[in-house]
Short mmCIF file of C-alpha atoms in Angstrom, two decimals:
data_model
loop_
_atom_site.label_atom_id
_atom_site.label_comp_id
_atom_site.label_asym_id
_atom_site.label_seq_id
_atom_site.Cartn_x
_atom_site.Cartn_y
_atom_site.Cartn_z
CA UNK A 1020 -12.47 5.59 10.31
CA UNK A 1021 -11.69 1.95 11.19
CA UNK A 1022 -14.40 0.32 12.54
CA UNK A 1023 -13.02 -3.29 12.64
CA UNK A 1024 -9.58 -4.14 13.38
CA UNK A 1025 -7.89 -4.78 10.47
CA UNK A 1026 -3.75 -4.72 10.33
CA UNK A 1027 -1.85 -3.35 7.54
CA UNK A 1028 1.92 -4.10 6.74
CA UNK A 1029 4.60 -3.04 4.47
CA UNK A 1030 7.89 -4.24 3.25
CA UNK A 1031 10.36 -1.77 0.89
CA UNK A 1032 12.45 -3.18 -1.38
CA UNK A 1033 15.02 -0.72 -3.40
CA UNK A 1034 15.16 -2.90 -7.42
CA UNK A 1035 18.60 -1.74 -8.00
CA UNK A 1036 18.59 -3.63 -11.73
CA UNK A 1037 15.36 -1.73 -12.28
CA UNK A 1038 16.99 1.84 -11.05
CA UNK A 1039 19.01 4.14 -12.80
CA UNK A 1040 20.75 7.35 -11.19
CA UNK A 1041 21.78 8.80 -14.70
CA UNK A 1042 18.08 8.72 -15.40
CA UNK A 1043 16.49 9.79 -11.89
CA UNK A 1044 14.81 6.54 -12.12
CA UNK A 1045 14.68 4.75 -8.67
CA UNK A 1046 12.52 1.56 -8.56
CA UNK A 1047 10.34 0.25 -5.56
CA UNK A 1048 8.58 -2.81 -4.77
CA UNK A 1049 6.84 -2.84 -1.84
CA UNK A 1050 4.86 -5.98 -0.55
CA UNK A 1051 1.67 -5.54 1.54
CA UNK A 1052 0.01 -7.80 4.01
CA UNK A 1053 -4.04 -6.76 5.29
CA UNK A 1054 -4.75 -8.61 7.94
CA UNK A 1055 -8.58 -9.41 9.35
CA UNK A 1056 -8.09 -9.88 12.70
CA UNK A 1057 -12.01 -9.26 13.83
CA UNK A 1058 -14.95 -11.83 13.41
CA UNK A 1059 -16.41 -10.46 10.32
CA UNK A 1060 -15.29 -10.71 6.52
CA UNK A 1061 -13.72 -7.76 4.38
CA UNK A 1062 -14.09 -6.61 1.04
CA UNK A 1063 -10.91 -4.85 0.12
CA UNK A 1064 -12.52 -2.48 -2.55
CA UNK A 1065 -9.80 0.87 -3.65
CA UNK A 1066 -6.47 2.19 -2.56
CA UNK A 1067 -5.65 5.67 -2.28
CA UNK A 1068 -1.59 6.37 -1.74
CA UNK A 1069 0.08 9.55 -1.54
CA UNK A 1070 3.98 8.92 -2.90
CA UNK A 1071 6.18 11.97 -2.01
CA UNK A 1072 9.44 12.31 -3.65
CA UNK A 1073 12.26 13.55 -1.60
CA UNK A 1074 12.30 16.79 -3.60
CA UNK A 1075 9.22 17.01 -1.73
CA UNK A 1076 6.67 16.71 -5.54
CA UNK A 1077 3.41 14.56 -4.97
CA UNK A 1078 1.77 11.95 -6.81
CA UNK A 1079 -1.75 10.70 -6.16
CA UNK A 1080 -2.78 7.37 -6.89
CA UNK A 1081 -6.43 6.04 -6.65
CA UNK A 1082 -8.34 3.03 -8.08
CA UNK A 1083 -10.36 0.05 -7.76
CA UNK A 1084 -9.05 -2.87 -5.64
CA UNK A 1085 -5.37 -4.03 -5.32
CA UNK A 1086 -3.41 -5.29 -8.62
CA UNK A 1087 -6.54 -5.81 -10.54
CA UNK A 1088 -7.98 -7.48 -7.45
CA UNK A 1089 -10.75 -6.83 -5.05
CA UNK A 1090 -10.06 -9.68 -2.27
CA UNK A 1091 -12.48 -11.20 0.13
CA UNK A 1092 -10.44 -11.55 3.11
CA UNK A 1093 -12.08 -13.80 5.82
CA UNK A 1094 -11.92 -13.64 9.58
CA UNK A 1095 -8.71 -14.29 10.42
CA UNK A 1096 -7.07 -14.20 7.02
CA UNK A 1097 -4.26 -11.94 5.56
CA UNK A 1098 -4.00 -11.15 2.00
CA UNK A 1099 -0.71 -10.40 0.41
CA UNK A 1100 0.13 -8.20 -2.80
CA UNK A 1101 3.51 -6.71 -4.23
CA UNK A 1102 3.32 -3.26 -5.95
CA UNK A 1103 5.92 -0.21 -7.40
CA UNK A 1104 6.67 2.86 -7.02
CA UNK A 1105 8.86 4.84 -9.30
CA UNK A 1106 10.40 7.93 -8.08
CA UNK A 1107 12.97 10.19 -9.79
CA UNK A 1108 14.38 10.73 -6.28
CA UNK A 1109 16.37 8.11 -4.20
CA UNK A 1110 14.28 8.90 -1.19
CA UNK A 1111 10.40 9.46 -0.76
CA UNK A 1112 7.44 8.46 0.96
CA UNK A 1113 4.28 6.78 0.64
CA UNK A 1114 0.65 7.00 2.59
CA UNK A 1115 -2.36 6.20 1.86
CA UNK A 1116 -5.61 4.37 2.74
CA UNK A 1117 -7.16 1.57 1.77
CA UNK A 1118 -11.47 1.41 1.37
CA UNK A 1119 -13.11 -1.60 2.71
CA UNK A 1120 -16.58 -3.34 2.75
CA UNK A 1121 -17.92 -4.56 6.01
CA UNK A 1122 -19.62 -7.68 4.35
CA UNK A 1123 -22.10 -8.41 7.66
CA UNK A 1124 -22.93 -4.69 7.48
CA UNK A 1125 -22.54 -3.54 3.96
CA UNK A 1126 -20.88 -0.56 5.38
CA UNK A 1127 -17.84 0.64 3.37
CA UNK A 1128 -15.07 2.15 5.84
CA UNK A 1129 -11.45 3.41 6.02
CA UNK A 1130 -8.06 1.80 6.90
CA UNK A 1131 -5.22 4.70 7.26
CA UNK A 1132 -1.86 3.40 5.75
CA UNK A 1133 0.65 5.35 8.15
CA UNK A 1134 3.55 6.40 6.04
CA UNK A 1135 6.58 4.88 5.19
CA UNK A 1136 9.67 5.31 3.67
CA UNK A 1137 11.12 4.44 0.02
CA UNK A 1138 15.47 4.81 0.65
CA UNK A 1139 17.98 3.61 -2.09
CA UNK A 1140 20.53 1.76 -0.14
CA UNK A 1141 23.26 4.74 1.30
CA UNK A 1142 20.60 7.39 0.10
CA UNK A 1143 20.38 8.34 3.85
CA UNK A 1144 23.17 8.26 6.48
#
């Protein structure tokens, strides 16, 4: 549960010179922004996502931190990352969560990522 506010953002982009449709190979880069907006600083600790692919198979994803990174994000302050996805589809979906430390508490809690889509250009009409 989210006990401070903290706002999460996404922006898809479809790497068309990374994807391949001969090879079911469809590359994503996504860019996320966590934003602090209450008085108290934020360890951003693990990710969880949950990428569907439009034929509807799942892929898990947990770990540590954010590429290789487990921020301190201040009152106030955003941190920014870019990530991938690779899916064999041209469609899919990703969810997830991200774990953070309250640091005036030392309470870990949850931020829900809602989900979002992953579309090739013209994949949907």
């Amino acid at each position: 549960m989210n006990e401070l506010p903290i706002h999460v953002a996404i922006a898809v982009h479809y790497n068309a010179d990374e994807s391949s449709v001969a090879d079911a190979r469809h590359v994503f880069s996504y860019r996320v922004t966590v934003e602090n907006k209450s008085p108290h600083s934020v360890q951003l600790l693990a990710r969880y996502w949950k990428i569907t692919q439009g034929s509807g198979a799942c892929q898990e994803v947990r770990g540590k931190g954010v590429v290789g990174q487990q921020p301190l994000i201040g009152p106030g302050q955003r941190f920014r990352y870019t990530s991938r996805a690779i899916l064999q589809t041209p469609v899919g979906t990703m969810e997830g969560a991200y774990t953070l430390l309250d640091t005036s508490t030392q309470r870990a809690f949850d931020v829900a990522v809602a989900p979002f889509s992953l579309a090739a250009p013209l994949a949907i009409h």
